[in-house]
Amino acid sequence: MLKLRLKRATYSGSPPHLLILLPFIIGCSELLSQDSESPGQGSADLSEYFINPEICKDDVGPNCTQLRLGDSQLTTLAPERGKLYACMPGNPGAPGSDRSKITWIDETNSTWNLLVKPFLPEGSFSPPIGTSSVIESGSNRTISGNNLPVDGKIGDWPMTDYPALTAIDRNPGIPAENNFSFTLQLNPTEAATPSCVSLGPIGMTLNGVVFYDAVDGRGNDALAHEIVDVYGGHPAQSDYHYHFVPWRLDGVPSLEDGHSGLVGYIRDGFGIYGYKGIGGAELSNEDLDECHGHSHTPIGYHYHATIEYPYTIGCYRGTPI
């Protein structure tokens, strides 16, 4: 609280108008009160931007209110379960979200709460319809798309139309058509040693949109820090992408035993499936290897999505193109 000590004074003229000081005193007190708020304790009401995905509505799998924060889980040394084995460290000076505006991350316990994190809503933004194709020829499989969702599900970009969200994450990007094509091995094999994950696209969904890995430019947990839309993506300039498997793409249709179906392909040729394993049980890092996958019949080796970091892959089990 601001305290001002006013001394009595003798005036030869009219008495001072002390009431003029009152707005100044009150105003300064309010400013100091606002400045005393701890970082991450912003007062903006973001509840209209909250979501509650189906995967968070049961007691199976990781707790969506206490998801492990991945900021310290990037390594450039060697693959490790639950971490991202990256070819390069993050750049602390890269642009990104304003940490002082983030209220859903618990730094003390290194967790974050998905249910109180804002997502860009859907709206009037209407880009071209997405395209996607998978062509098998000889020993190769080629997956291509224009990097816009085939199902048309996308948020109301640009986010600059939403001041409360832009105050957190100043991403001015607008998704546009950008053609990608990956020619992969039709029958990939596991490499003797896993490979690190490089920057940029790490694979593509059957929905026509590319995957990026789990981190932002700073090397922090991208899903925890950055604003994505309610359908799971956001743009880097005009390149729309996913850092995780959007929940609506959870391998629909599922396999006969309840195992999630195929979501897309990673750059080493192996498929990535949704959140559920054999019997329809939701998976966590403990169910998967250091590259975020496992092997069983009849699929063989494959990756899985999880609701916890690193979300898609931790390293390349095969040889990436």
PDB file of C-alpha atoms in Angstrom:
ATOM      1  CA  MET A   1       0.000   0.000   0.000  1.00  0.00           C
ATOM      2  CA  LEU A   2       1.312   3.496  -0.866  1.00  0.00           C
ATOM      3  CA  LYS A   3       1.636   5.803   2.152  1.00  0.00           C
ATOM      4  CA  LEU A   4       2.043   9.570   1.781  1.00  0.00           C
ATOM      5  CA  ARG A   5       2.906  11.722   4.782  1.00  0.00           C
ATOM      6  CA  LEU A   6       1.373  15.212   4.475  1.00  0.00           C
ATOM      7  CA  LYS A   7       2.985  17.866   6.701  1.00  0.00           C
ATOM      8  CA  ARG A   8       1.029  20.784   8.011  1.00  0.00           C
ATOM      9  CA  ALA A   9       2.091  24.063   6.470  1.00  0.00           C
ATOM     10  CA  THR A  10       1.299  27.697   7.057  1.00  0.00           C
ATOM     11  CA  TYR A  11      -0.067  29.538   4.049  1.00  0.00           C
ATOM     12  CA  SER A  12      -0.532  33.226   3.747  1.00  0.00           C
ATOM     13  CA  GLY A  13      -3.277  32.776   1.208  1.00  0.00           C
ATOM     14  CA  SER A  14      -6.206  30.418   0.904  1.00  0.00           C
ATOM     15  CA  PRO A  15      -5.859  26.866   2.382  1.00  0.00           C
ATOM     16  CA  PRO A  16      -4.595  24.199  -0.094  1.00  0.00           C
ATOM     17  CA  HIS A  17      -7.119  22.079  -1.916  1.00  0.00           C
ATOM     18  CA  LEU A  18      -6.111  18.762  -0.384  1.00  0.00           C
ATOM     19  CA  LEU A  19      -8.996  17.019  -2.056  1.00  0.00           C
ATOM     20  CA  ILE A  20      -7.119  17.321  -5.329  1.00  0.00           C
ATOM     21  CA  LEU A  21      -4.576  14.829  -3.961  1.00  0.00           C
ATOM     22  CA  LEU A  22      -7.115  12.122  -3.244  1.00  0.00           C
ATOM     23  CA  PRO A  23      -7.502  10.786  -6.814  1.00  0.00           C
ATOM     24  CA  PHE A  24      -3.706  10.697  -7.086  1.00  0.00           C
ATOM     25  CA  ILE A  25      -3.357   8.738  -3.845  1.00  0.00           C
ATOM     26  CA  ILE A  26      -6.105   6.279  -4.742  1.00  0.00           C
ATOM     27  CA  GLY A  27      -4.807   5.835  -8.279  1.00  0.00           C
ATOM     28  CA  CYS A  28      -1.261   5.127  -7.120  1.00  0.00           C
ATOM     29  CA  SER A  29      -2.534   2.656  -4.548  1.00  0.00           C
ATOM     30  CA  GLU A  30      -4.438   0.743  -7.223  1.00  0.00           C
ATOM     31  CA  LEU A  31      -1.410   0.677  -9.519  1.00  0.00           C
ATOM     32  CA  LEU A  32       0.825  -0.681  -6.781  1.00  0.00           C
ATOM     33  CA  SER A  33      -1.786  -3.287  -5.922  1.00  0.00           C
ATOM     34  CA  GLN A  34      -1.864  -4.434  -9.550  1.00  0.00           C
ATOM     35  CA  ASP A  35       1.943  -4.454  -9.800  1.00  0.00           C
ATOM     36  CA  SER A  36       2.184  -6.623  -6.700  1.00  0.00           C
ATOM     37  CA  GLU A  37       0.456  -9.531  -8.455  1.00  0.00           C
ATOM     38  CA  SER A  38       2.756 -12.498  -8.857  1.00  0.00           C
ATOM     39  CA  PRO A  39       3.813 -13.546 -12.374  1.00  0.00           C
ATOM     40  CA  GLY A  40       1.273 -15.889 -13.882  1.00  0.00           C
ATOM     41  CA  GLN A  41      -1.545 -14.449 -11.769  1.00  0.00           C
ATOM     42  CA  GLY A  42      -3.182 -12.286 -14.427  1.00  0.00           C
ATOM     43  CA  SER A  43      -6.752 -11.194 -13.806  1.00  0.00           C
ATOM     44  CA  ALA A  44      -8.183 -11.660 -17.322  1.00  0.00           C
ATOM     45  CA  ASP A  45     -11.129 -14.062 -17.412  1.00  0.00           C
ATOM     46  CA  LEU A  46     -10.266 -16.663 -20.047  1.00  0.00           C
ATOM     47  CA  SER A  47     -12.946 -19.197 -19.147  1.00  0.00           C
ATOM     48  CA  GLU A  48     -14.821 -18.717 -22.438  1.00  0.00           C
ATOM     49  CA  TYR A  49     -11.784 -20.253 -24.159  1.00  0.00           C
ATOM     50  CA  PHE A  50     -11.537 -23.381 -21.973  1.00  0.00           C
ATOM     51  CA  ILE A  51     -12.306 -26.861 -23.313  1.00  0.00           C
ATOM     52  CA  ASN A  52     -12.880 -30.270 -21.740  1.00  0.00           C
ATOM     53  CA  PRO A  53     -11.920 -32.980 -24.249  1.00  0.00           C
ATOM     54  CA  GLU A  54     -13.370 -36.470 -23.947  1.00  0.00           C
ATOM     55  CA  ILE A  55      -9.969 -37.929 -23.094  1.00  0.00           C
ATOM     56  CA  CYS A  56     -10.016 -35.899 -19.867  1.00  0.00           C
ATOM     57  CA  LYS A  57     -13.462 -37.050 -18.716  1.00  0.00           C
ATOM     58  CA  ASP A  58     -12.454 -40.372 -17.173  1.00  0.00           C
ATOM     59  CA  ASP A  59      -9.987 -41.609 -14.576  1.00  0.00           C
ATOM     60  CA  VAL A  60      -7.884 -43.563 -17.058  1.00  0.00           C
ATOM     61  CA  GLY A  61      -4.485 -42.301 -18.162  1.00  0.00           C
ATOM     62  CA  PRO A  62      -2.688 -39.113 -17.132  1.00  0.00           C
ATOM     63  CA  ASN A  63      -4.616 -36.534 -15.110  1.00  0.00           C
ATOM     64  CA  CYS A  64      -5.432 -33.575 -17.370  1.00  0.00           C
ATOM     65  CA  THR A  65      -5.283 -31.154 -14.436  1.00  0.00           C
ATOM     66  CA  GLN A  66      -1.745 -32.212 -13.515  1.00  0.00           C
ATOM     67  CA  LEU A  67       0.032 -33.013 -16.752  1.00  0.00           C
ATOM     68  CA  ARG A  68       3.791 -33.265 -16.555  1.00  0.00           C
ATOM     69  CA  LEU A  69       5.418 -30.087 -17.898  1.00  0.00           C
ATOM     70  CA  GLY A  70       7.956 -30.879 -20.607  1.00  0.00           C
ATOM     71  CA  ASP A  71      10.148 -27.778 -20.290  1.00  0.00           C
ATOM     72  CA  SER A  72      13.029 -29.735 -18.746  1.00  0.00           C
ATOM     73  CA  GLN A  73      12.421 -32.916 -20.743  1.00  0.00           C
ATOM     74  CA  LEU A  74      14.345 -32.059 -23.917  1.00  0.00           C
ATOM     75  CA  THR A  75      17.700 -33.807 -24.259  1.00  0.00           C
ATOM     76  CA  THR A  76      20.374 -33.745 -26.950  1.00  0.00           C
ATOM     77  CA  LEU A  77      22.413 -36.536 -25.333  1.00  0.00           C
ATOM     78  CA  ALA A  78      20.548 -39.805 -25.815  1.00  0.00           C
ATOM     79  CA  PRO A  79      17.006 -41.180 -26.084  1.00  0.00           C
ATOM     80  CA  GLU A  80      15.129 -41.501 -22.808  1.00  0.00           C
ATOM     81  CA  ARG A  81      11.560 -42.538 -22.102  1.00  0.00           C
ATOM     82  CA  GLY A  82       9.247 -39.583 -21.647  1.00  0.00           C
ATOM     83  CA  LYS A  83      11.709 -37.111 -23.161  1.00  0.00           C
ATOM     84  CA  LEU A  84      12.319 -35.576 -26.577  1.00  0.00           C
ATOM     85  CA  TYR A  85      15.693 -36.558 -28.013  1.00  0.00           C
ATOM     86  CA  ALA A  86      16.285 -33.465 -30.136  1.00  0.00           C
ATOM     87  CA  CYS A  87      19.092 -32.779 -32.582  1.00  0.00           C
ATOM     88  CA  MET A  88      19.338 -29.184 -31.360  1.00  0.00           C
ATOM     89  CA  PRO A  89      18.639 -27.462 -28.027  1.00  0.00           C
ATOM     90  CA  GLY A  90      16.019 -24.761 -27.796  1.00  0.00           C
ATOM     91  CA  ASN A  91      16.796 -21.090 -28.355  1.00  0.00           C
ATOM     92  CA  PRO A  92      15.876 -19.133 -25.196  1.00  0.00           C
ATOM     93  CA  GLY A  93      15.678 -15.942 -27.261  1.00  0.00           C
ATOM     94  CA  ALA A  94      13.132 -17.283 -29.733  1.00  0.00           C
ATOM     95  CA  PRO A  95       9.696 -15.625 -29.849  1.00  0.00           C
ATOM     96  CA  GLY A  96       6.948 -17.298 -27.901  1.00  0.00           C
ATOM     97  CA  SER A  97       4.281 -16.876 -25.273  1.00  0.00           C
ATOM     98  CA  ASP A  98       4.451 -14.368 -22.425  1.00  0.00           C
ATOM     99  CA  ARG A  99       5.136 -16.443 -19.324  1.00  0.00           C
ATOM    100  CA  SER A 100       3.879 -13.690 -17.017  1.00  0.00           C
ATOM    101  CA  LYS A 101       0.397 -14.073 -18.537  1.00  0.00           C
ATOM    102  CA  ILE A 102       0.198 -17.865 -18.134  1.00  0.00           C
ATOM    103  CA  THR A 103      -1.928 -19.034 -15.207  1.00  0.00           C
ATOM    104  CA  TRP A 104      -2.279 -22.753 -15.972  1.00  0.00           C
ATOM    105  CA  ILE A 105       1.351 -23.798 -15.411  1.00  0.00           C
ATOM    106  CA  ASP A 106       2.476 -24.817 -11.927  1.00  0.00           C
ATOM    107  CA  GLU A 107       6.219 -24.139 -11.937  1.00  0.00           C
ATOM    108  CA  THR A 108       6.675 -25.465  -8.413  1.00  0.00           C
ATOM    109  CA  ASN A 109       5.419 -28.927  -9.292  1.00  0.00           C
ATOM    110  CA  SER A 110       6.365 -28.810 -13.002  1.00  0.00           C
ATOM    111  CA  THR A 111       2.800 -29.542 -14.108  1.00  0.00           C
ATOM    112  CA  TRP A 112       0.128 -27.811 -16.136  1.00  0.00           C
ATOM    113  CA  ASN A 113      -3.656 -27.901 -16.217  1.00  0.00           C
ATOM    114  CA  LEU A 114      -5.167 -28.458 -19.653  1.00  0.00           C
ATOM    115  CA  LEU A 115      -8.687 -27.700 -18.416  1.00  0.00           C
ATOM    116  CA  VAL A 116      -7.882 -24.075 -17.555  1.00  0.00           C
ATOM    117  CA  LYS A 117      -5.704 -23.322 -20.562  1.00  0.00           C
ATOM    118  CA  PRO A 118      -7.332 -21.211 -23.316  1.00  0.00           C
ATOM    119  CA  PHE A 119      -7.747 -22.462 -26.881  1.00  0.00           C
ATOM    120  CA  LEU A 120      -8.585 -20.351 -29.924  1.00  0.00           C
ATOM    121  CA  PRO A 121     -12.264 -20.998 -30.765  1.00  0.00           C
ATOM    122  CA  GLU A 122     -13.741 -21.806 -34.140  1.00  0.00           C
ATOM    123  CA  GLY A 123     -15.242 -18.929 -36.076  1.00  0.00           C
ATOM    124  CA  SER A 124     -15.569 -17.495 -39.555  1.00  0.00           C
ATOM    125  CA  PHE A 125     -12.070 -18.291 -40.854  1.00  0.00           C
ATOM    126  CA  SER A 126     -12.544 -20.439 -43.942  1.00  0.00           C
ATOM    127  CA  PRO A 127      -9.371 -21.540 -45.755  1.00  0.00           C
ATOM    128  CA  PRO A 128      -9.379 -23.914 -48.740  1.00  0.00           C
ATOM    129  CA  ILE A 129     -10.379 -27.504 -48.046  1.00  0.00           C
ATOM    130  CA  GLY A 130      -7.475 -29.737 -47.146  1.00  0.00           C
ATOM    131  CA  THR A 131      -6.173 -32.480 -49.391  1.00  0.00           C
ATOM    132  CA  SER A 132      -4.433 -35.729 -48.524  1.00  0.00           C
ATOM    133  CA  SER A 133      -3.301 -38.796 -50.411  1.00  0.00           C
ATOM    134  CA  VAL A 134      -1.399 -41.982 -49.621  1.00  0.00           C
ATOM    135  CA  ILE A 135       0.068 -43.829 -52.600  1.00  0.00           C
ATOM    136  CA  GLU A 136       1.929 -47.124 -52.359  1.00  0.00           C
ATOM    137  CA  SER A 137       4.277 -48.005 -55.194  1.00  0.00           C
ATOM    138  CA  GLY A 138       6.922 -50.703 -55.102  1.00  0.00           C
ATOM    139  CA  SER A 139       8.791 -50.434 -51.811  1.00  0.00           C
ATOM    140  CA  ASN A 140       7.619 -46.893 -51.108  1.00  0.00           C
ATOM    141  CA  ARG A 141       4.648 -45.135 -49.575  1.00  0.00           C
ATOM    142  CA  THR A 142       4.125 -41.467 -50.435  1.00  0.00           C
ATOM    143  CA  ILE A 143       1.909 -39.323 -48.233  1.00  0.00           C
ATOM    144  CA  SER A 144       1.041 -35.861 -49.498  1.00  0.00           C
ATOM    145  CA  GLY A 145      -1.243 -32.984 -48.590  1.00  0.00           C
ATOM    146  CA  ASN A 146      -1.712 -29.226 -48.765  1.00  0.00           C
ATOM    147  CA  ASN A 147      -1.280 -28.862 -44.991  1.00  0.00           C
ATOM    148  CA  LEU A 148      -4.858 -27.846 -44.323  1.00  0.00           C
ATOM    149  CA  PRO A 149      -7.284 -30.211 -42.565  1.00  0.00           C
ATOM    150  CA  VAL A 150      -9.263 -32.483 -44.850  1.00  0.00           C
ATOM    151  CA  ASP A 151     -12.179 -32.435 -42.407  1.00  0.00           C
ATOM    152  CA  GLY A 152     -12.219 -28.619 -42.479  1.00  0.00           C
ATOM    153  CA  LYS A 153     -11.840 -28.351 -38.699  1.00  0.00           C
ATOM    154  CA  ILE A 154      -9.738 -25.276 -37.926  1.00  0.00           C
ATOM    155  CA  GLY A 155      -9.825 -22.339 -35.521  1.00  0.00           C
ATOM    156  CA  ASP A 156     -10.652 -18.705 -36.176  1.00  0.00           C
ATOM    157  CA  TRP A 157      -7.275 -17.441 -37.333  1.00  0.00           C
ATOM    158  CA  PRO A 158      -5.688 -14.924 -37.173  1.00  0.00           C
ATOM    159  CA  MET A 159      -5.510 -14.902 -33.399  1.00  0.00           C
ATOM    160  CA  THR A 160      -4.873 -11.151 -33.459  1.00  0.00           C
ATOM    161  CA  ASP A 161      -8.669 -10.809 -33.566  1.00  0.00           C
ATOM    162  CA  TYR A 162      -8.687 -12.093 -29.969  1.00  0.00           C
ATOM    163  CA  PRO A 163      -6.833  -9.552 -27.773  1.00  0.00           C
ATOM    164  CA  ALA A 164      -6.997 -11.665 -24.597  1.00  0.00           C
ATOM    165  CA  LEU A 165      -5.263 -14.561 -26.366  1.00  0.00           C
ATOM    166  CA  THR A 166      -2.824 -12.365 -28.274  1.00  0.00           C
ATOM    167  CA  ALA A 167      -1.693 -10.852 -24.969  1.00  0.00           C
ATOM    168  CA  ILE A 168      -0.470 -14.340 -24.044  1.00  0.00           C
ATOM    169  CA  ASP A 169       0.886 -15.530 -27.382  1.00  0.00           C
ATOM    170  CA  ARG A 170       1.610 -12.964 -30.097  1.00  0.00           C
ATOM    171  CA  ASN A 171       1.243 -15.339 -33.017  1.00  0.00           C
ATOM    172  CA  PRO A 172       0.074 -13.339 -36.067  1.00  0.00           C
ATOM    173  CA  GLY A 173       0.158 -16.333 -38.442  1.00  0.00           C
ATOM    174  CA  ILE A 174      -2.647 -17.243 -40.838  1.00  0.00           C
ATOM    175  CA  PRO A 175      -2.843 -20.840 -42.132  1.00  0.00           C
ATOM    176  CA  ALA A 176      -2.565 -21.197 -45.895  1.00  0.00           C
ATOM    177  CA  GLU A 177      -2.025 -23.929 -48.462  1.00  0.00           C
ATOM    178  CA  ASN A 178       1.508 -25.329 -48.328  1.00  0.00           C
ATOM    179  CA  ASN A 179       2.137 -28.571 -50.154  1.00  0.00           C
ATOM    180  CA  PHE A 180       4.120 -31.287 -48.398  1.00  0.00           C
ATOM    181  CA  SER A 181       5.053 -34.748 -49.644  1.00  0.00           C
ATOM    182  CA  PHE A 182       6.984 -37.517 -47.896  1.00  0.00           C
ATOM    183  CA  THR A 183       8.162 -40.662 -49.680  1.00  0.00           C
ATOM    184  CA  LEU A 184       8.708 -43.299 -47.002  1.00  0.00           C
ATOM    185  CA  GLN A 185       9.636 -46.947 -46.825  1.00  0.00           C
ATOM    186  CA  LEU A 186       6.578 -49.130 -47.223  1.00  0.00           C
ATOM    187  CA  ASN A 187       8.005 -51.645 -44.752  1.00  0.00           C
ATOM    188  CA  PRO A 188      10.340 -49.713 -42.448  1.00  0.00           C
ATOM    189  CA  THR A 189      12.738 -51.480 -40.110  1.00  0.00           C
ATOM    190  CA  GLU A 190      14.009 -50.497 -36.705  1.00  0.00           C
ATOM    191  CA  ALA A 191      17.474 -48.949 -36.795  1.00  0.00           C
ATOM    192  CA  ALA A 192      20.254 -50.255 -34.568  1.00  0.00           C
ATOM    193  CA  THR A 193      20.333 -46.870 -32.837  1.00  0.00           C
ATOM    194  CA  PRO A 194      17.440 -44.382 -32.599  1.00  0.00           C
ATOM    195  CA  SER A 195      17.898 -40.978 -34.260  1.00  0.00           C
ATOM    196  CA  CYS A 196      17.371 -37.517 -32.826  1.00  0.00           C
ATOM    197  CA  VAL A 197      14.383 -35.441 -33.921  1.00  0.00           C
ATOM    198  CA  SER A 198      15.154 -32.482 -36.176  1.00  0.00           C
ATOM    199  CA  LEU A 199      13.315 -29.184 -36.542  1.00  0.00           C
ATOM    200  CA  GLY A 200      10.293 -28.793 -38.794  1.00  0.00           C
ATOM    201  CA  PRO A 201       7.781 -31.423 -39.892  1.00  0.00           C
ATOM    202  CA  ILE A 202       8.311 -34.870 -38.363  1.00  0.00           C
ATOM    203  CA  GLY A 203       5.442 -36.532 -40.216  1.00  0.00           C
ATOM    204  CA  MET A 204       1.955 -36.030 -41.572  1.00  0.00           C
ATOM    205  CA  THR A 205      -1.560 -36.962 -40.545  1.00  0.00           C
ATOM    206  CA  LEU A 206      -4.034 -38.644 -42.841  1.00  0.00           C
ATOM    207  CA  ASN A 207      -5.988 -35.434 -42.271  1.00  0.00           C
ATOM    208  CA  GLY A 208      -3.438 -33.610 -44.436  1.00  0.00           C
ATOM    209  CA  VAL A 209      -1.657 -31.588 -41.717  1.00  0.00           C
ATOM    210  CA  VAL A 210       1.971 -32.039 -40.669  1.00  0.00           C
ATOM    211  CA  PHE A 211       3.242 -32.835 -37.187  1.00  0.00           C
ATOM    212  CA  TYR A 212       5.946 -30.828 -35.434  1.00  0.00           C
ATOM    213  CA  ASP A 213       7.677 -32.227 -32.354  1.00  0.00           C
ATOM    214  CA  ALA A 214       6.711 -31.433 -28.766  1.00  0.00           C
ATOM    215  CA  VAL A 215       8.615 -28.172 -28.270  1.00  0.00           C
ATOM    216  CA  ASP A 216       8.421 -24.529 -29.262  1.00  0.00           C
ATOM    217  CA  GLY A 217      11.381 -22.493 -30.527  1.00  0.00           C
ATOM    218  CA  ARG A 218      12.638 -21.997 -26.986  1.00  0.00           C
ATOM    219  CA  GLY A 219      12.668 -25.717 -26.308  1.00  0.00           C
ATOM    220  CA  ASN A 220       9.693 -25.474 -23.947  1.00  0.00           C
ATOM    221  CA  ASP A 221       6.604 -27.685 -23.930  1.00  0.00           C
ATOM    222  CA  ALA A 222       4.714 -26.264 -26.918  1.00  0.00           C
ATOM    223  CA  LEU A 223       1.249 -27.498 -25.972  1.00  0.00           C
ATOM    224  CA  ALA A 224       1.610 -26.161 -22.433  1.00  0.00           C
ATOM    225  CA  HIS A 225       2.894 -22.730 -23.455  1.00  0.00           C
ATOM    226  CA  GLU A 226       1.526 -21.847 -26.872  1.00  0.00           C
ATOM    227  CA  ILE A 227      -2.061 -21.116 -27.862  1.00  0.00           C
ATOM    228  CA  VAL A 228      -3.478 -23.623 -30.333  1.00  0.00           C
ATOM    229  CA  ASP A 229      -7.004 -23.781 -31.659  1.00  0.00           C
ATOM    230  CA  VAL A 230      -9.777 -26.027 -30.378  1.00  0.00           C
ATOM    231  CA  TYR A 231      -8.935 -28.457 -33.186  1.00  0.00           C
ATOM    232  CA  GLY A 232      -5.322 -28.805 -32.091  1.00  0.00           C
ATOM    233  CA  GLY A 233      -3.284 -26.747 -34.544  1.00  0.00           C
ATOM    234  CA  HIS A 234      -1.674 -23.369 -35.026  1.00  0.00           C
ATOM    235  CA  PRO A 235       0.425 -21.682 -37.711  1.00  0.00           C
ATOM    236  CA  ALA A 236       4.122 -20.877 -37.917  1.00  0.00           C
ATOM    237  CA  GLN A 237       3.601 -17.941 -40.279  1.00  0.00           C
ATOM    238  CA  SER A 238       1.381 -19.768 -42.805  1.00  0.00           C
ATOM    239  CA  ASP A 239       2.407 -23.359 -41.996  1.00  0.00           C
ATOM    240  CA  TYR A 240      -0.391 -24.924 -39.965  1.00  0.00           C
ATOM    241  CA  HIS A 241       0.745 -27.873 -37.819  1.00  0.00           C
ATOM    242  CA  TYR A 242       0.010 -30.076 -34.820  1.00  0.00           C
ATOM    243  CA  HIS A 243       2.311 -30.632 -31.823  1.00  0.00           C
ATOM    244  CA  PHE A 244       0.108 -33.503 -30.639  1.00  0.00           C
ATOM    245  CA  VAL A 245      -2.597 -35.733 -32.066  1.00  0.00           C
ATOM    246  CA  PRO A 246      -5.874 -33.775 -32.005  1.00  0.00           C
ATOM    247  CA  TRP A 247      -8.381 -35.735 -29.957  1.00  0.00           C
ATOM    248  CA  ARG A 248     -10.925 -35.950 -32.765  1.00  0.00           C
ATOM    249  CA  LEU A 249      -8.315 -37.797 -34.853  1.00  0.00           C
ATOM    250  CA  ASP A 250      -7.840 -40.520 -32.267  1.00  0.00           C
ATOM    251  CA  GLY A 251      -7.473 -43.208 -34.892  1.00  0.00           C
ATOM    252  CA  VAL A 252     -11.038 -43.276 -36.159  1.00  0.00           C
ATOM    253  CA  PRO A 253     -12.075 -45.938 -36.868  1.00  0.00           C
ATOM    254  CA  SER A 254     -10.448 -47.987 -34.143  1.00  0.00           C
ATOM    255  CA  LEU A 255      -9.237 -51.529 -34.714  1.00  0.00           C
ATOM    256  CA  GLU A 256     -11.383 -54.537 -33.781  1.00  0.00           C
ATOM    257  CA  ASP A 257      -9.818 -54.955 -30.332  1.00  0.00           C
ATOM    258  CA  GLY A 258     -10.375 -51.306 -29.368  1.00  0.00           C
ATOM    259  CA  HIS A 259      -6.836 -50.286 -30.309  1.00  0.00           C
ATOM    260  CA  SER A 260      -6.798 -46.802 -31.838  1.00  0.00           C
ATOM    261  CA  GLY A 261      -6.534 -46.694 -35.596  1.00  0.00           C
ATOM    262  CA  LEU A 262      -3.880 -45.105 -37.776  1.00  0.00           C
ATOM    263  CA  VAL A 263      -3.536 -41.316 -37.518  1.00  0.00           C
ATOM    264  CA  GLY A 264      -0.615 -40.718 -39.879  1.00  0.00           C
ATOM    265  CA  TYR A 265       2.992 -41.528 -40.678  1.00  0.00           C
ATOM    266  CA  ILE A 266       6.275 -40.366 -39.178  1.00  0.00           C
ATOM    267  CA  ARG A 267       9.297 -39.560 -41.349  1.00  0.00           C
ATOM    268  CA  ASP A 268      10.987 -42.885 -40.646  1.00  0.00           C
ATOM    269  CA  GLY A 269       8.049 -44.703 -42.242  1.00  0.00           C
ATOM    270  CA  PHE A 270       6.400 -46.043 -39.094  1.00  0.00           C
ATOM    271  CA  GLY A 271       2.749 -45.268 -38.455  1.00  0.00           C
ATOM    272  CA  ILE A 272       1.465 -43.280 -35.509  1.00  0.00           C
ATOM    273  CA  TYR A 273      -1.750 -44.403 -33.848  1.00  0.00           C
ATOM    274  CA  GLY A 274      -4.102 -42.732 -31.386  1.00  0.00           C
ATOM    275  CA  TYR A 275      -4.270 -42.763 -27.614  1.00  0.00           C
ATOM    276  CA  LYS A 276      -5.453 -46.325 -26.988  1.00  0.00           C
ATOM    277  CA  GLY A 277      -3.615 -49.633 -27.075  1.00  0.00           C
ATOM    278  CA  ILE A 278      -4.831 -53.238 -27.134  1.00  0.00           C
ATOM    279  CA  GLY A 279      -8.202 -53.570 -25.438  1.00  0.00           C
ATOM    280  CA  GLY A 280      -8.917 -49.855 -25.757  1.00  0.00           C
ATOM    281  CA  ALA A 281      -6.857 -48.796 -22.726  1.00  0.00           C
ATOM    282  CA  GLU A 282      -5.441 -45.277 -22.805  1.00  0.00           C
ATOM    283  CA  LEU A 283      -1.645 -45.289 -22.898  1.00  0.00           C
ATOM    284  CA  SER A 284       0.954 -43.298 -20.983  1.00  0.00           C
ATOM    285  CA  ASN A 285       4.724 -42.926 -21.309  1.00  0.00           C
ATOM    286  CA  GLU A 286       5.202 -45.965 -19.087  1.00  0.00           C
ATOM    287  CA  ASP A 287       3.563 -48.163 -21.730  1.00  0.00           C
ATOM    288  CA  LEU A 288       5.922 -47.031 -24.486  1.00  0.00           C
ATOM    289  CA  ASP A 289       9.639 -47.041 -25.237  1.00  0.00           C
ATOM    290  CA  GLU A 290      12.057 -44.106 -25.432  1.00  0.00           C
ATOM    291  CA  CYS A 291      10.851 -43.242 -28.945  1.00  0.00           C
ATOM    292  CA  HIS A 292       7.210 -43.265 -27.793  1.00  0.00           C
ATOM    293  CA  GLY A 293       6.241 -46.480 -29.513  1.00  0.00           C
ATOM    294  CA  HIS A 294       6.068 -50.238 -29.089  1.00  0.00           C
ATOM    295  CA  SER A 295       5.634 -53.413 -31.107  1.00  0.00           C
ATOM    296  CA  HIS A 296       2.919 -56.053 -31.161  1.00  0.00           C
ATOM    297  CA  THR A 297       1.084 -58.144 -33.707  1.00  0.00           C
ATOM    298  CA  PRO A 298      -0.379 -57.621 -36.193  1.00  0.00           C
ATOM    299  CA  ILE A 299       0.874 -54.030 -36.525  1.00  0.00           C
ATOM    300  CA  GLY A 300       4.549 -54.449 -35.700  1.00  0.00           C
ATOM    301  CA  TYR A 301       6.423 -51.404 -34.461  1.00  0.00           C
ATOM    302  CA  HIS A 302       4.405 -48.180 -34.315  1.00  0.00           C
ATOM    303  CA  TYR A 303       4.160 -44.916 -32.403  1.00  0.00           C
ATOM    304  CA  HIS A 304       1.307 -43.794 -30.172  1.00  0.00           C
ATOM    305  CA  ALA A 305      -0.170 -40.492 -29.101  1.00  0.00           C
ATOM    306  CA  THR A 306      -0.358 -39.660 -25.405  1.00  0.00           C
ATOM    307  CA  ILE A 307      -1.886 -36.735 -23.563  1.00  0.00           C
ATOM    308  CA  GLU A 308       1.444 -36.207 -21.799  1.00  0.00           C
ATOM    309  CA  TYR A 309       4.761 -34.921 -23.166  1.00  0.00           C
ATOM    310  CA  PRO A 310       6.301 -35.722 -25.660  1.00  0.00           C
ATOM    311  CA  TYR A 311       2.818 -36.319 -27.153  1.00  0.00           C
ATOM    312  CA  THR A 312       3.865 -37.971 -30.453  1.00  0.00           C
ATOM    313  CA  ILE A 313       7.465 -39.216 -30.733  1.00  0.00           C
ATOM    314  CA  GLY A 314      10.541 -39.008 -28.532  1.00  0.00           C
ATOM    315  CA  CYS A 315      13.024 -40.089 -31.225  1.00  0.00           C
ATOM    316  CA  TYR A 316      13.038 -41.849 -34.594  1.00  0.00           C
ATOM    317  CA  ARG A 317      13.025 -45.628 -34.163  1.00  0.00           C
ATOM    318  CA  GLY A 318      13.678 -46.097 -37.865  1.00  0.00           C
ATOM    319  CA  THR A 319      15.737 -44.102 -40.351  1.00  0.00           C
ATOM    320  CA  PRO A 320      14.106 -40.752 -41.183  1.00  0.00           C
ATOM    321  CA  ILE A 321      14.135 -39.403 -44.731  1.00  0.00           C
TER     322      ILE A 321
END
